[in-house]
Coordinates of C-alpha atoms in Angstrom, one line a residue:
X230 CA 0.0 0.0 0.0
X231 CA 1.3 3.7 -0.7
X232 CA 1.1 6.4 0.7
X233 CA -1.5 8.0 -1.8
X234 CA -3.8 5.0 -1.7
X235 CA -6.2 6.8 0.5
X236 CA -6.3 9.9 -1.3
X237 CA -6.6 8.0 -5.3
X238 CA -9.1 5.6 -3.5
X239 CA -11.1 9.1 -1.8
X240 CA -10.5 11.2 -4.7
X241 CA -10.3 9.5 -7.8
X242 CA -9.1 11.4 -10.8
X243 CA -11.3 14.0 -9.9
X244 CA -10.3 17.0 -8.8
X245 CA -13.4 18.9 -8.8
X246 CA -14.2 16.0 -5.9
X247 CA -11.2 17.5 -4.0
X248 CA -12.0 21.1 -4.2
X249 CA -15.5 20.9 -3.2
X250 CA -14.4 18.8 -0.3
X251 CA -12.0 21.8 0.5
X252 CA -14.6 24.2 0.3
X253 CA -17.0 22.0 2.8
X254 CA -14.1 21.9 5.0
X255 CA -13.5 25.7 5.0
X256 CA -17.0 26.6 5.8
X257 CA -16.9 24.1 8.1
X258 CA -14.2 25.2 10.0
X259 CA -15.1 28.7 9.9
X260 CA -18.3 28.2 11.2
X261 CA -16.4 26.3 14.0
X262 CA -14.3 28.4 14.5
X263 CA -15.9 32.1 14.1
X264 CA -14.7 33.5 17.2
X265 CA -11.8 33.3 16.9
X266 CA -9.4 35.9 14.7
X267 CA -7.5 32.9 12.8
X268 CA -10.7 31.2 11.5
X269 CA -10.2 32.3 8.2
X270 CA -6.7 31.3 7.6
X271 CA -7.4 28.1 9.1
X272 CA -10.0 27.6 6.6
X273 CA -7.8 28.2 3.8
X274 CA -5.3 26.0 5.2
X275 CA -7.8 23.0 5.1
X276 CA -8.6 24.0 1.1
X277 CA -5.2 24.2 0.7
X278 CA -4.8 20.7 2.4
X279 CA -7.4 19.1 0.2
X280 CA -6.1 20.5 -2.6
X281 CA -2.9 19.0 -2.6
X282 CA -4.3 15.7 -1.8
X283 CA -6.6 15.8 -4.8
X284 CA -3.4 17.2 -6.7
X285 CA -1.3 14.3 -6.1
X286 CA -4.1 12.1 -6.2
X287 CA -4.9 12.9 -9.6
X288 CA -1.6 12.9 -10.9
X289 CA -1.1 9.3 -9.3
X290 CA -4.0 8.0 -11.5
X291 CA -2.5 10.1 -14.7
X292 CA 0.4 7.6 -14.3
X293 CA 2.9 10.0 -12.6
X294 CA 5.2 8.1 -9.6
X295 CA 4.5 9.2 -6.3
X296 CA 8.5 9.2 -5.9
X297 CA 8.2 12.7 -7.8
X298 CA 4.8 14.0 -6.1
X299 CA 5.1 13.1 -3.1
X300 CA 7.9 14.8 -2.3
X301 CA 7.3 18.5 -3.9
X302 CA 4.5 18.1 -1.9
X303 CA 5.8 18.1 1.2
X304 CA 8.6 20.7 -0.1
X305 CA 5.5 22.8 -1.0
X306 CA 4.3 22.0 2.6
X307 CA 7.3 22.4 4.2
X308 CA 7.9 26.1 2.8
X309 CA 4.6 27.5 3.7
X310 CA 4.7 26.2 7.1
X311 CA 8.2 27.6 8.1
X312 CA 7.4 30.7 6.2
X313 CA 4.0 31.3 8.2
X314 CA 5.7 29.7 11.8
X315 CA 8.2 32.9 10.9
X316 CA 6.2 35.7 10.0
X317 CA 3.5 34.5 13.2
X318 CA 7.1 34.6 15.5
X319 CA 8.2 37.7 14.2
X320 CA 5.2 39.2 14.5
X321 CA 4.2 40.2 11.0
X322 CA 1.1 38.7 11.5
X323 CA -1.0 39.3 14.0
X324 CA -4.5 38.5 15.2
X325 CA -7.2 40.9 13.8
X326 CA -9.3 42.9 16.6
X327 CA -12.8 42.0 16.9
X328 CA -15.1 45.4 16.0
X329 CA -16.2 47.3 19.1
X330 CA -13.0 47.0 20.9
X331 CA -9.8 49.4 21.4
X332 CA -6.5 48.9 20.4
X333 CA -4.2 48.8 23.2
X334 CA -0.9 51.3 22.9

């Protein structure tokens, strides 16, 4: 069994199954999550998530090896995580202020 079996098994070839199961899963998690100021970007992070899935998914049933997907994948992965994990730490992102209350100086 590979890694991908899951994913070609859940997916298929198509990737229209994958984004609308993104999409479900954003709304989802917003909805779960709509107090709080990161809701948003953790929705996009579960699109994005599904999205690669269907991606490698897909390409696994074209024929292409998961020896190459699977790893840009997690390069891909990887990058944006460090990159984010960095700009949270450094604080170049920061939480946005619910409406109503004042910004402290």
């Amino acid at each position: 069994m590979q890694v991908t079996d899951p994913a070609v098994h859940l997916f298929g070839m198509s990737t229209v199954i994958a984004a609308s199961a993104g999409y479900s899963a954003q709304t989802r998690m917003a909805r779960a999550w709509r107090r709080r100021p990161y809701a948003p970007l953790l929705g996009r992070l579960a699109v994005a998530i599904f999205w690669g899935c269907g991606s490698v998914a897909g390409l696994t049933v074209l024929g292409i090896p998961t020896a190459i997907t699977v790893p840009i994948a997690l390069t891909v992965l990887t990058v944006v995580t460090v990159v984010l994990a960095a700009a949270f730490a450094g604080g170049l992102i920061r939480p946005t202020r619910r409406p109503g209350l004042s910004a402290r100086t």
